[in-house]
PDB file of C-alpha atoms and ligand atoms in Angstrom:
ATOM      1  CA  MET F   9     189.635 184.660  18.059  1.00  0.00           C
ATOM      2  CA  THR F  10     192.422 181.687  18.668  1.00  0.00           C
ATOM      3  CA  MET F  11     194.248 180.568  16.104  1.00  0.00           C
ATOM      4  CA  PRO F  12     195.030 176.934  15.164  1.00  0.00           C
ATOM      5  CA  SER F  13     198.072 175.922  16.199  1.00  0.00           C
ATOM      6  CA  ALA F  14     200.564 173.441  14.217  1.00  0.00           C
ATOM      7  CA  TYR F  15     199.970 170.436  16.021  1.00  0.00           C
ATOM      8  CA  VAL F  16     198.435 167.628  14.771  1.00  0.00           C
ATOM      9  CA  GLY F  17     197.899 164.495  17.254  1.00  0.00           C
ATOM     10  CA  ARG F  18     195.993 161.357  16.530  1.00  0.00           C
ATOM     11  CA  PHE F  19     194.835 158.070  17.719  1.00  0.00           C
ATOM     12  CA  ALA F  20     195.430 154.881  16.173  1.00  0.00           C
ATOM     13  CA  PRO F  21     193.383 152.037  17.102  1.00  0.00           C
ATOM     14  CA  SER F  22     193.700 148.660  15.559  1.00  0.00           C
ATOM     15  CA  PRO F  23     189.948 147.508  15.355  1.00  0.00           C
ATOM     16  CA  SER F  24     190.647 143.961  16.300  1.00  0.00           C
ATOM     17  CA  GLY F  25     187.632 144.635  19.416  1.00  0.00           C
ATOM     18  CA  PRO F  26     186.115 147.502  21.113  1.00  0.00           C
ATOM     19  CA  LEU F  27     187.589 150.333  22.831  1.00  0.00           C
ATOM     20  CA  HIS F  28     188.686 148.875  26.480  1.00  0.00           C
ATOM     21  CA  PHE F  29     189.718 150.850  29.770  1.00  0.00           C
ATOM     22  CA  GLY F  30     193.161 150.638  28.117  1.00  0.00           C
ATOM     23  CA  SER F  31     192.603 152.199  24.676  1.00  0.00           C
ATOM     24  CA  LEU F  32     190.252 154.980  26.020  1.00  0.00           C
ATOM     25  CA  VAL F  33     193.164 156.070  28.379  1.00  0.00           C
ATOM     26  CA  CYS F  34     195.159 156.415  25.206  1.00  0.00           C
ATOM     27  CA  ALA F  35     192.592 157.978  23.406  1.00  0.00           C
ATOM     28  CA  LEU F  36     191.902 160.643  26.093  1.00  0.00           C
ATOM     29  CA  ALA F  37     195.470 161.175  26.617  1.00  0.00           C
ATOM     30  CA  SER F  38     196.019 162.081  22.864  1.00  0.00           C
ATOM     31  CA  TYR F  39     192.718 163.939  22.619  1.00  0.00           C
ATOM     32  CA  LEU F  40     193.487 166.446  25.943  1.00  0.00           C
ATOM     33  CA  HIS F  41     196.818 167.123  25.038  1.00  0.00           C
ATOM     34  CA  ALA F  42     195.930 167.763  21.511  1.00  0.00           C
ATOM     35  CA  ARG F  43     192.748 170.073  22.594  1.00  0.00           C
ATOM     36  CA  GLN F  44     195.355 171.628  25.368  1.00  0.00           C
ATOM     37  CA  HIS F  45     197.720 172.206  22.500  1.00  0.00           C
ATOM     38  CA  ASN F  46     194.755 174.328  20.320  1.00  0.00           C
ATOM     39  CA  GLY F  47     196.294 171.785  17.717  1.00  0.00           C
ATOM     40  CA  ARG F  48     194.454 169.105  15.612  1.00  0.00           C
ATOM     41  CA  TRP F  49     193.289 165.754  16.765  1.00  0.00           C
ATOM     42  CA  LEU F  50     192.627 162.878  13.889  1.00  0.00           C
ATOM     43  CA  VAL F  51     191.531 159.404  14.369  1.00  0.00           C
ATOM     44  CA  ARG F  52     193.066 156.522  11.894  1.00  0.00           C
ATOM     45  CA  ILE F  53     191.726 153.053  11.921  1.00  0.00           C
ATOM     46  CA  GLU F  54     194.610 151.245  11.681  1.00  0.00           C
ATOM     47  CA  ASP F  55     192.825 147.750   9.692  1.00  0.00           C
ATOM     48  CA  ILE F  56     196.420 147.141   7.789  1.00  0.00           C
ATOM     49  CA  ASP F  57     196.732 143.410   9.348  1.00  0.00           C
ATOM     50  CA  THR F  58     193.258 142.142   7.387  1.00  0.00           C
ATOM     51  CA  PRO F  59     193.340 138.860   9.682  1.00  0.00           C
ATOM     52  CA  ARG F  60     193.522 140.199  12.578  1.00  0.00           C
ATOM     53  CA  VAL F  61     190.813 143.019  12.080  1.00  0.00           C
ATOM     54  CA  ASP F  62     187.065 142.638  12.300  1.00  0.00           C
ATOM     55  CA  SER F  63     185.739 145.393  10.273  1.00  0.00           C
ATOM     56  CA  LYS F  64     182.632 145.549  12.665  1.00  0.00           C
ATOM     57  CA  MET F  65     184.599 146.703  15.151  1.00  0.00           C
ATOM     58  CA  SER F  66     185.431 150.417  13.338  1.00  0.00           C
ATOM     59  CA  PRO F  67     181.806 151.566  13.773  1.00  0.00           C
ATOM     60  CA  VAL F  68     181.634 150.166  17.170  1.00  0.00           C
ATOM     61  CA  ILE F  69     185.213 152.289  18.184  1.00  0.00           C
ATOM     62  CA  LEU F  70     184.677 155.283  16.806  1.00  0.00           C
ATOM     63  CA  ASN F  71     180.958 155.077  18.783  1.00  0.00           C
ATOM     64  CA  SER F  72     182.560 154.951  21.966  1.00  0.00           C
ATOM     65  CA  LEU F  73     184.864 158.146  20.997  1.00  0.00           C
ATOM     66  CA  LEU F  74     181.518 159.900  20.517  1.00  0.00           C
ATOM     67  CA  ALA F  75     179.959 158.427  23.094  1.00  0.00           C
ATOM     68  CA  HIS F  76     182.961 159.984  25.605  1.00  0.00           C
ATOM     69  CA  GLY F  77     182.821 163.520  23.375  1.00  0.00           C
ATOM     70  CA  MET F  78     185.950 163.145  21.878  1.00  0.00           C
ATOM     71  CA  GLN F  79     185.075 164.749  18.176  1.00  0.00           C
ATOM     72  CA  TRP F  80     187.936 164.078  15.659  1.00  0.00           C
ATOM     73  CA  ASP F  81     188.838 166.515  13.504  1.00  0.00           C
ATOM     74  CA  GLY F  82     188.165 165.992   9.263  1.00  0.00           C
ATOM     75  CA  GLU F  83     187.540 162.650   8.164  1.00  0.00           C
ATOM     76  CA  VAL F  84     188.445 158.996   9.649  1.00  0.00           C
ATOM     77  CA  ILE F  85     191.286 157.685   7.693  1.00  0.00           C
ATOM     78  CA  TYR F  86     191.192 154.212   7.304  1.00  0.00           C
ATOM     79  CA  GLN F  87     194.966 151.992   6.693  1.00  0.00           C
ATOM     80  CA  SER F  88     193.392 149.565   4.104  1.00  0.00           C
ATOM     81  CA  GLU F  89     192.875 152.278   2.154  1.00  0.00           C
ATOM     82  CA  CYS F  90     195.950 153.734   1.920  1.00  0.00           C
ATOM     83  CA  HIS F  91     198.091 150.802   0.100  1.00  0.00           C
ATOM     84  CA  GLN F  92     199.246 153.010  -2.631  1.00  0.00           C
ATOM     85  CA  ARG F  93     200.854 155.212  -0.063  1.00  0.00           C
ATOM     86  CA  TYR F  94     202.499 152.246   1.257  1.00  0.00           C
ATOM     87  CA  ASN F  95     203.459 150.997  -2.285  1.00  0.00           C
ATOM     88  CA  LYS F  96     204.953 154.239  -3.042  1.00  0.00           C
ATOM     89  CA  ASN F  97     206.943 154.387  -0.611  1.00  0.00           C
ATOM     90  CA  LEU F  98     208.337 150.789  -0.499  1.00  0.00           C
ATOM     91  CA  ASP F  99     209.044 151.579  -4.085  1.00  0.00           C
ATOM     92  CA  TYR F 100     211.471 154.520  -3.227  1.00  0.00           C
ATOM     93  CA  LEU F 101     212.885 152.315  -0.544  1.00  0.00           C
ATOM     94  CA  ALA F 102     213.626 149.940  -3.071  1.00  0.00           C
ATOM     95  CA  GLN F 103     215.024 152.199  -5.806  1.00  0.00           C
ATOM     96  CA  THR F 104     217.475 153.245  -3.241  1.00  0.00           C
ATOM     97  CA  GLN F 105     218.834 150.119  -2.555  1.00  0.00           C
ATOM     98  CA  GLN F 106     217.351 149.942   1.178  1.00  0.00           C
ATOM     99  CA  ILE F 107     215.072 146.616   0.780  1.00  0.00           C
ATOM    100  CA  TYR F 108     215.637 143.303   0.629  1.00  0.00           C
ATOM    101  CA  GLY F 109     213.885 139.756   0.028  1.00  0.00           C
ATOM    102  CA  CYS F 110     213.968 137.881   2.871  1.00  0.00           C
ATOM    103  CA  ARG F 111     213.090 133.810   3.652  1.00  0.00           C
ATOM    104  CA  CYS F 112     213.753 133.467   7.132  1.00  0.00           C
ATOM    105  CA  SER F 113     210.847 132.085   9.119  1.00  0.00           C
ATOM    106  CA  ARG F 114     210.041 133.487  12.307  1.00  0.00           C
ATOM    107  CA  ARG F 115     211.314 129.622  14.092  1.00  0.00           C
ATOM    108  CA  GLU F 116     214.450 130.069  12.254  1.00  0.00           C
ATOM    109  CA  ILE F 117     215.314 133.360  12.910  1.00  0.00           C
ATOM    110  CA  ASN F 118     214.219 132.552  16.552  1.00  0.00           C
ATOM    111  CA  GLN F 119     216.713 129.249  16.645  1.00  0.00           C
ATOM    112  CA  ARG F 120     219.675 131.408  15.633  1.00  0.00           C
ATOM    113  CA  ALA F 121     219.538 134.266  17.576  1.00  0.00           C
ATOM    114  CA  ALA F 122     217.401 136.727  19.464  1.00  0.00           C
ATOM    115  CA  TYR F 123     216.752 139.467  16.919  1.00  0.00           C
ATOM    116  CA  TYR F 124     216.937 138.859  13.299  1.00  0.00           C
ATOM    117  CA  ASP F 125     220.958 138.650  11.872  1.00  0.00           C
ATOM    118  CA  ARG F 126     220.188 140.224   8.733  1.00  0.00           C
ATOM    119  CA  LEU F 127     221.040 137.306   6.935  1.00  0.00           C
ATOM    120  CA  CYS F 128     219.487 137.588   3.783  1.00  0.00           C
ATOM    121  CA  ARG F 129     220.826 140.670   3.120  1.00  0.00           C
ATOM    122  CA  ASP F 130     223.059 139.769   0.498  1.00  0.00           C
ATOM    123  CA  ALA F 131     221.578 137.088  -1.274  1.00  0.00           C
ATOM    124  CA  ASN F 132     219.723 139.276  -3.661  1.00  0.00           C
ATOM    125  CA  LEU F 133     216.260 137.078  -3.431  1.00  0.00           C
ATOM    126  CA  SER F 134     213.081 138.180  -5.338  1.00  0.00           C
ATOM    127  CA  PHE F 135     210.568 140.490  -4.483  1.00  0.00           C
ATOM    128  CA  ASP F 136     207.799 139.010  -5.577  1.00  0.00           C
ATOM    129  CA  ARG F 137     207.738 135.762  -3.009  1.00  0.00           C
ATOM    130  CA  HIS F 138     209.502 136.770   0.171  1.00  0.00           C
ATOM    131  CA  ALA F 139     209.143 139.097   2.676  1.00  0.00           C
ATOM    132  CA  LEU F 140     210.570 142.568   2.003  1.00  0.00           C
ATOM    133  CA  ARG F 141     213.076 143.808   4.910  1.00  0.00           C
ATOM    134  CA  TRP F 142     214.323 147.642   5.203  1.00  0.00           C
ATOM    135  CA  LYS F 143     218.168 147.881   5.729  1.00  0.00           C
ATOM    136  CA  ASN F 144     218.200 149.701   8.866  1.00  0.00           C
ATOM    137  CA  ASP F 145     221.661 151.368   8.869  1.00  0.00           C
ATOM    138  CA  ALA F 146     220.446 154.263  10.926  1.00  0.00           C
ATOM    139  CA  GLY F 147     220.177 152.588  14.122  1.00  0.00           C
ATOM    140  CA  ILE F 148     218.916 155.316  16.257  1.00  0.00           C
ATOM    141  CA  ASP F 149     218.752 154.308  19.853  1.00  0.00           C
ATOM    142  CA  THR F 150     217.516 156.733  21.778  1.00  0.00           C
ATOM    143  CA  PHE F 151     215.181 159.524  22.032  1.00  0.00           C
ATOM    144  CA  GLU F 152     213.841 162.154  24.309  1.00  0.00           C
ATOM    145  CA  ASP F 153     210.595 161.229  25.489  1.00  0.00           C
ATOM    146  CA  LEU F 154     208.484 164.178  26.126  1.00  0.00           C
ATOM    147  CA  HIS F 155     206.773 162.105  29.654  1.00  0.00           C
ATOM    148  CA  MET F 156     208.881 159.669  30.306  1.00  0.00           C
ATOM    149  CA  GLY F 157     212.490 161.681  29.361  1.00  0.00           C
ATOM    150  CA  THR F 158     215.606 160.111  28.093  1.00  0.00           C
ATOM    151  CA  CYS F 159     214.287 156.474  26.770  1.00  0.00           C
ATOM    152  CA  ARG F 160     217.258 153.904  25.422  1.00  0.00           C
ATOM    153  CA  VAL F 161     216.047 150.727  23.374  1.00  0.00           C
ATOM    154  CA  GLU F 162     218.333 147.524  23.593  1.00  0.00           C
ATOM    155  CA  GLU F 163     220.733 148.024  20.244  1.00  0.00           C
ATOM    156  CA  ARG F 164     219.298 144.987  18.878  1.00  0.00           C
ATOM    157  CA  LEU F 165     216.067 146.199  18.345  1.00  0.00           C
ATOM    158  CA  ALA F 166     217.496 149.624  17.474  1.00  0.00           C
ATOM    159  CA  LYS F 167     218.915 148.261  14.960  1.00  0.00           C
ATOM    160  CA  GLU F 168     217.248 145.369  13.402  1.00  0.00           C
ATOM    161  CA  ASP F 169     215.894 145.313   9.882  1.00  0.00           C
ATOM    162  CA  PRO F 170     212.129 145.156   9.802  1.00  0.00           C
ATOM    163  CA  VAL F 171     209.963 143.638   7.759  1.00  0.00           C
ATOM    164  CA  LEU F 172     208.100 146.228   5.822  1.00  0.00           C
ATOM    165  CA  LYS F 173     205.810 143.702   3.901  1.00  0.00           C
ATOM    166  CA  ARG F 174     205.303 140.365   4.492  1.00  0.00           C
ATOM    167  CA  ALA F 175     205.615 137.462   2.309  1.00  0.00           C
ATOM    168  CA  ASP F 176     201.651 137.188   2.167  1.00  0.00           C
ATOM    169  CA  GLY F 177     201.709 140.494   0.528  1.00  0.00           C
ATOM    170  CA  ILE F 178     200.445 142.317   3.813  1.00  0.00           C
ATOM    171  CA  PHE F 179     202.185 145.536   4.591  1.00  0.00           C
ATOM    172  CA  ALA F 180     203.883 145.839   8.107  1.00  0.00           C
ATOM    173  CA  TYR F 181     202.492 148.173  10.641  1.00  0.00           C
ATOM    174  CA  HIS F 182     205.906 149.827  10.804  1.00  0.00           C
ATOM    175  CA  LEU F 183     205.582 151.075   7.073  1.00  0.00           C
ATOM    176  CA  ALA F 184     201.908 152.093   7.634  1.00  0.00           C
ATOM    177  CA  VAL F 185     202.134 153.846  10.532  1.00  0.00           C
ATOM    178  CA  VAL F 186     205.091 155.589   9.543  1.00  0.00           C
ATOM    179  CA  SER F 187     203.558 156.307   6.141  1.00  0.00           C
ATOM    180  CA  ASP F 188     200.665 157.803   7.535  1.00  0.00           C
ATOM    181  CA  ASP F 189     202.274 160.009  10.041  1.00  0.00           C
ATOM    182  CA  ILE F 190     204.193 161.608   7.712  1.00  0.00           C
ATOM    183  CA  ALA F 191     201.394 162.274   5.204  1.00  0.00           C
ATOM    184  CA  GLN F 192     198.956 163.597   7.877  1.00  0.00           C
ATOM    185  CA  ASN F 193     201.680 166.185   9.061  1.00  0.00           C
ATOM    186  CA  VAL F 194     201.877 164.418  12.806  1.00  0.00           C
ATOM    187  CA  THR F 195     203.483 166.365  14.703  1.00  0.00           C
ATOM    188  CA  HIS F 196     203.031 164.640  18.592  1.00  0.00           C
ATOM    189  CA  ILE F 197     202.271 161.108  18.916  1.00  0.00           C
ATOM    190  CA  VAL F 198     200.558 160.180  22.810  1.00  0.00           C
ATOM    191  CA  ARG F 199     200.718 156.042  23.140  1.00  0.00           C
ATOM    192  CA  GLY F 200     201.128 153.606  25.476  1.00  0.00           C
ATOM    193  CA  ALA F 201     204.173 152.881  26.843  1.00  0.00           C
ATOM    194  CA  ASP F 202     204.269 149.416  25.665  1.00  0.00           C
ATOM    195  CA  LEU F 203     205.439 150.612  21.930  1.00  0.00           C
ATOM    196  CA  ILE F 204     208.155 152.709  23.895  1.00  0.00           C
ATOM    197  CA  ASP F 205     210.585 150.010  22.458  1.00  0.00           C
ATOM    198  CA  THR F 206     209.320 150.487  18.302  1.00  0.00           C
ATOM    199  CA  THR F 207     210.171 154.169  18.582  1.00  0.00           C
ATOM    200  CA  PRO F 208     213.606 154.669  17.664  1.00  0.00           C
ATOM    201  CA  LEU F 209     212.563 152.737  14.416  1.00  0.00           C
ATOM    202  CA  HIS F 210     209.794 154.541  13.507  1.00  0.00           C
ATOM    203  CA  MET F 211     212.499 157.395  13.946  1.00  0.00           C
ATOM    204  CA  SER F 212     214.875 155.925  11.737  1.00  0.00           C
ATOM    205  CA  LEU F 213     212.127 155.168   8.943  1.00  0.00           C
ATOM    206  CA  PHE F 214     210.657 158.811   9.168  1.00  0.00           C
ATOM    207  CA  LYS F 215     214.108 160.238   8.083  1.00  0.00           C
ATOM    208  CA  ALA F 216     214.428 157.367   5.700  1.00  0.00           C
ATOM    209  CA  LEU F 217     211.523 158.285   3.963  1.00  0.00           C
ATOM    210  CA  GLY F 218     211.852 162.110   4.168  1.00  0.00           C
ATOM    211  CA  GLY F 219     209.829 162.570   6.923  1.00  0.00           C
ATOM    212  CA  ASN F 220     210.755 164.648  10.373  1.00  0.00           C
ATOM    213  CA  PRO F 221     210.097 162.405  13.377  1.00  0.00           C
ATOM    214  CA  PRO F 222     207.480 163.708  15.404  1.00  0.00           C
ATOM    215  CA  ALA F 223     207.220 164.395  19.304  1.00  0.00           C
ATOM    216  CA  TYR F 224     206.596 161.133  21.322  1.00  0.00           C
ATOM    217  CA  PHE F 225     204.668 161.061  24.587  1.00  0.00           C
ATOM    218  CA  HIS F 226     203.810 157.878  25.843  1.00  0.00           C
ATOM    219  CA  ILE F 227     201.736 157.243  28.793  1.00  0.00           C
ATOM    220  CA  PRO F 228     201.911 153.890  31.071  1.00  0.00           C
ATOM    221  CA  VAL F 229     199.646 151.172  29.661  1.00  0.00           C
ATOM    222  CA  ALA F 230     196.629 149.866  31.976  1.00  0.00           C
ATOM    223  CA  CYS F 231     197.085 146.328  33.283  1.00  0.00           C
ATOM    224  CA  ASP F 232     195.062 144.167  34.846  1.00  0.00           C
ATOM    225  CA  VAL F 233     198.071 141.854  36.095  1.00  0.00           C
ATOM    226  CA  PRO F 234     201.741 143.294  35.964  1.00  0.00           C
ATOM    227  CA  SER F 235     203.004 143.285  32.499  1.00  0.00           C
ATOM    228  CA  GLN F 236     199.788 142.325  31.148  1.00  0.00           C
ATOM    229  CA  LYS F 237     198.234 145.318  29.320  1.00  0.00           C
ATOM    230  CA  LEU F 238     194.431 145.045  29.239  1.00  0.00           C
ATOM    231  CA  SER F 239     193.685 143.780  25.451  1.00  0.00           C
ATOM    232  CA  LYS F 240     191.199 141.999  23.613  1.00  0.00           C
ATOM    233  CA  GLN F 241     193.523 139.157  23.426  1.00  0.00           C
ATOM    234  CA  HIS F 242     193.180 138.776  27.173  1.00  0.00           C
ATOM    235  CA  HIS F 243     189.562 139.407  27.323  1.00  0.00           C
ATOM    236  CA  ALA F 244     189.213 143.100  28.457  1.00  0.00           C
ATOM    237  CA  PRO F 245     185.842 143.917  28.259  1.00  0.00           C
ATOM    238  CA  ALA F 246     184.568 146.762  26.019  1.00  0.00           C
ATOM    239  CA  ILE F 247     183.784 150.029  27.483  1.00  0.00           C
ATOM    240  CA  ASP F 248     180.676 150.932  28.368  1.00  0.00           C
ATOM    241  CA  ASP F 249     179.403 153.651  26.207  1.00  0.00           C
ATOM    242  CA  SER F 250     176.249 154.418  28.791  1.00  0.00           C
ATOM    243  CA  LYS F 251     178.887 154.833  31.765  1.00  0.00           C
ATOM    244  CA  ALA F 252     180.922 157.430  29.656  1.00  0.00           C
ATOM    245  CA  LEU F 253     180.910 160.336  32.903  1.00  0.00           C
ATOM    246  CA  SER F 254     182.059 157.488  35.462  1.00  0.00           C
ATOM    247  CA  ASN F 255     184.676 155.713  32.436  1.00  0.00           C
ATOM    248  CA  LEU F 256     185.976 159.391  31.900  1.00  0.00           C
ATOM    249  CA  LYS F 257     186.546 160.057  35.668  1.00  0.00           C
ATOM    250  CA  SER F 258     188.619 156.790  36.097  1.00  0.00           C
ATOM    251  CA  ALA F 259     190.649 157.951  33.151  1.00  0.00           C
ATOM    252  CA  LEU F 260     191.221 161.058  35.043  1.00  0.00           C
ATOM    253  CA  VAL F 261     192.223 158.966  38.261  1.00  0.00           C
ATOM    254  CA  PHE F 262     194.487 156.983  35.997  1.00  0.00           C
ATOM    255  CA  PHE F 263     196.267 160.101  35.147  1.00  0.00           C
ATOM    256  CA  GLY F 264     197.024 161.535  38.230  1.00  0.00           C
ATOM    257  CA  ALA F 265     193.522 163.104  39.212  1.00  0.00           C
ATOM    258  CA  SER F 266     192.158 162.824  42.901  1.00  0.00           C
ATOM    259  CA  ALA F 267     188.473 161.671  43.057  1.00  0.00           C
ATOM    260  CA  ALA F 268     187.711 164.672  45.054  1.00  0.00           C
ATOM    261  CA  GLU F 269     188.563 166.991  42.796  1.00  0.00           C
ATOM    262  CA  ILE F 270     186.863 165.844  39.820  1.00  0.00           C
ATOM    263  CA  LYS F 271     183.505 165.031  41.885  1.00  0.00           C
ATOM    264  CA  HIS F 272     181.512 167.992  40.946  1.00  0.00           C
ATOM    265  CA  LEU F 273     182.094 167.286  36.928  1.00  0.00           C
ATOM    266  CA  GLN F 274     178.380 166.117  35.899  1.00  0.00           C
ATOM    267  CA  SER F 275     178.723 165.823  32.417  1.00  0.00           C
ATOM    268  CA  VAL F 276     180.436 164.648  29.373  1.00  0.00           C
ATOM    269  CA  ASP F 277     181.339 168.018  28.148  1.00  0.00           C
ATOM    270  CA  SER F 278     181.984 169.760  31.569  1.00  0.00           C
ATOM    271  CA  LEU F 279     184.459 166.963  32.579  1.00  0.00           C
ATOM    272  CA  LEU F 280     186.158 167.207  29.202  1.00  0.00           C
ATOM    273  CA  GLN F 281     186.702 171.006  29.651  1.00  0.00           C
ATOM    274  CA  TRP F 282     187.367 170.920  32.706  1.00  0.00           C
ATOM    275  CA  ALA F 283     190.397 168.210  31.980  1.00  0.00           C
ATOM    276  CA  ILE F 284     191.821 169.826  29.098  1.00  0.00           C
ATOM    277  CA  ASN F 285     192.174 172.654  31.113  1.00  0.00           C
ATOM    278  CA  HIS F 286     193.797 170.754  33.856  1.00  0.00           C
ATOM    279  CA  TRP F 287     195.961 168.667  31.829  1.00  0.00           C
ATOM    280  CA  GLN F 288     199.356 168.160  33.750  1.00  0.00           C
ATOM    281  CA  VAL F 289     201.561 165.821  32.341  1.00  0.00           C
ATOM    282  CA  SER F 290     203.616 166.264  35.855  1.00  0.00           C
ATOM    283  CA  ARG F 291     200.728 164.874  37.472  1.00  0.00           C
ATOM    284  CA  LEU F 292     201.052 161.268  35.185  1.00  0.00           C
ATOM    285  CA  SER F 293     202.843 158.331  36.676  1.00  0.00           C
ATOM    286  CA  THR F 294     206.275 157.880  34.691  1.00  0.00           C
ATOM    287  CA  GLN F 295     206.173 154.156  35.448  1.00  0.00           C
ATOM    288  CA  THR F 296     205.574 152.267  32.340  1.00  0.00           C
ATOM    289  CA  GLU F 297     202.575 150.773  33.565  1.00  0.00           C
ATOM    290  CA  ILE F 298     199.711 151.149  36.161  1.00  0.00           C
ATOM    291  CA  LEU F 299     197.398 148.222  37.687  1.00  0.00           C
ATOM    292  CA  VAL F 300     193.717 148.725  36.992  1.00  0.00           C
ATOM    293  CA  GLU F 301     190.715 146.630  38.236  1.00  0.00           C
ATOM    294  CA  ALA F 302     187.098 146.927  37.184  1.00  0.00           C
ATOM    295  CA  VAL F 303     184.703 147.444  40.175  1.00  0.00           C
ATOM    296  CA  ASP F 304     181.014 147.180  39.220  1.00  0.00           C
ATOM    297  CA  GLY F 305     181.689 147.975  35.321  1.00  0.00           C
ATOM    298  CA  VAL F 306     184.308 150.421  35.473  1.00  0.00           C
ATOM    299  CA  TYR F 307     187.864 150.520  36.184  1.00  0.00           C
ATOM    300  CA  ALA F 308     189.752 152.251  39.342  1.00  0.00           C
ATOM    301  CA  LEU F 309     193.346 152.187  40.198  1.00  0.00           C
ATOM    302  CA  LYS F 310     194.322 148.453  42.179  1.00  0.00           C
ATOM    303  CA  GLN F 311     194.899 149.260  45.688  1.00  0.00           C
TER     304      GLN F 311
HETATM  305  N1  LIG X 410     197.472 150.669  16.282  1.00  0.00           N
HETATM  306  C1  LIG X 410     198.527 150.888  17.624  1.00  0.00           C
HETATM  307  C2  LIG X 410     197.674 149.880  18.510  1.00  0.00           C
HETATM  308  O1  LIG X 410     196.343 149.879  18.628  1.00  0.00           O
HETATM  309  C3  LIG X 410     198.845 152.092  18.188  1.00  0.00           C
HETATM  310  C4  LIG X 410     199.823 152.706  16.843  1.00  0.00           C
HETATM  311  C5  LIG X 410     200.417 154.082  17.418  1.00  0.00           C
HETATM  312  O2  LIG X 410     200.049 154.813  18.121  1.00  0.00           O
HETATM  313  O3  LIG X 410     201.540 153.988  16.944  1.00  0.00           O
HETATM  314  O4  LIG X 410     198.347 149.572  19.405  1.00  0.00           O
END
């Protein structure tokens, strides 16, 4: 019998729209990497940003994952149900003098500099009517990505004091994602390269909250035009669950497989099993984006 490993991976979609080809690719990469390492694969619905969330989308996303053969382990976690955890971590940072109130609007910050200049750090503003920022003194700016190698982000990003709770009371993505990854003992994060810039900040926050930063593995993002990732905002069509086999084949070609070597795979299950056995990081491009186009409702690499 094979023993489960300590590997814990996750897919963490924001339910602002249905799964599209770009998010399918992220789900599949994190699934294959976890299963190849005999690890657990969790699904967490990141529905923290309530104005952007469409609650009808969570079951749609989960159904698409199942239609594509990706069964998660354990219960699905919803960030909207984890406020207690975020409050506890925020309280801890506040008690250790790592939090301050900030009254600067995005516009005011942009007028002053290209990054937040820590203006309110010593203003002693109350916590109840202001955004809450974390004093990011760790300033990690470099990390070793399992796929992309050494990644270095601009100093201004690495040293920025992020908002952890907005003035309207909504917890920020950075706090929620790090708190959950710690609570769920996540060891490996496989996600889109558009999130590389936030990784050093997340690692700093992991340490501040007493967690061990996981291993990061960033994959190229699927774009329909250069620098524009497929997204709901840019009207990326929902993945068609009735074409699961074709969608998965397209995703494998995106990962570097040749159409000829996967031609014989005729079911979702046989394809996933083949992909788990053949998943090879070295065949995946180290570019941060790959151009794709839809042909008859199924995505292909743009020639
Ligand atoms: N919820 C984020 C998104 O949909 C992903 C966060 C993550 O993987 O760390 O873009």
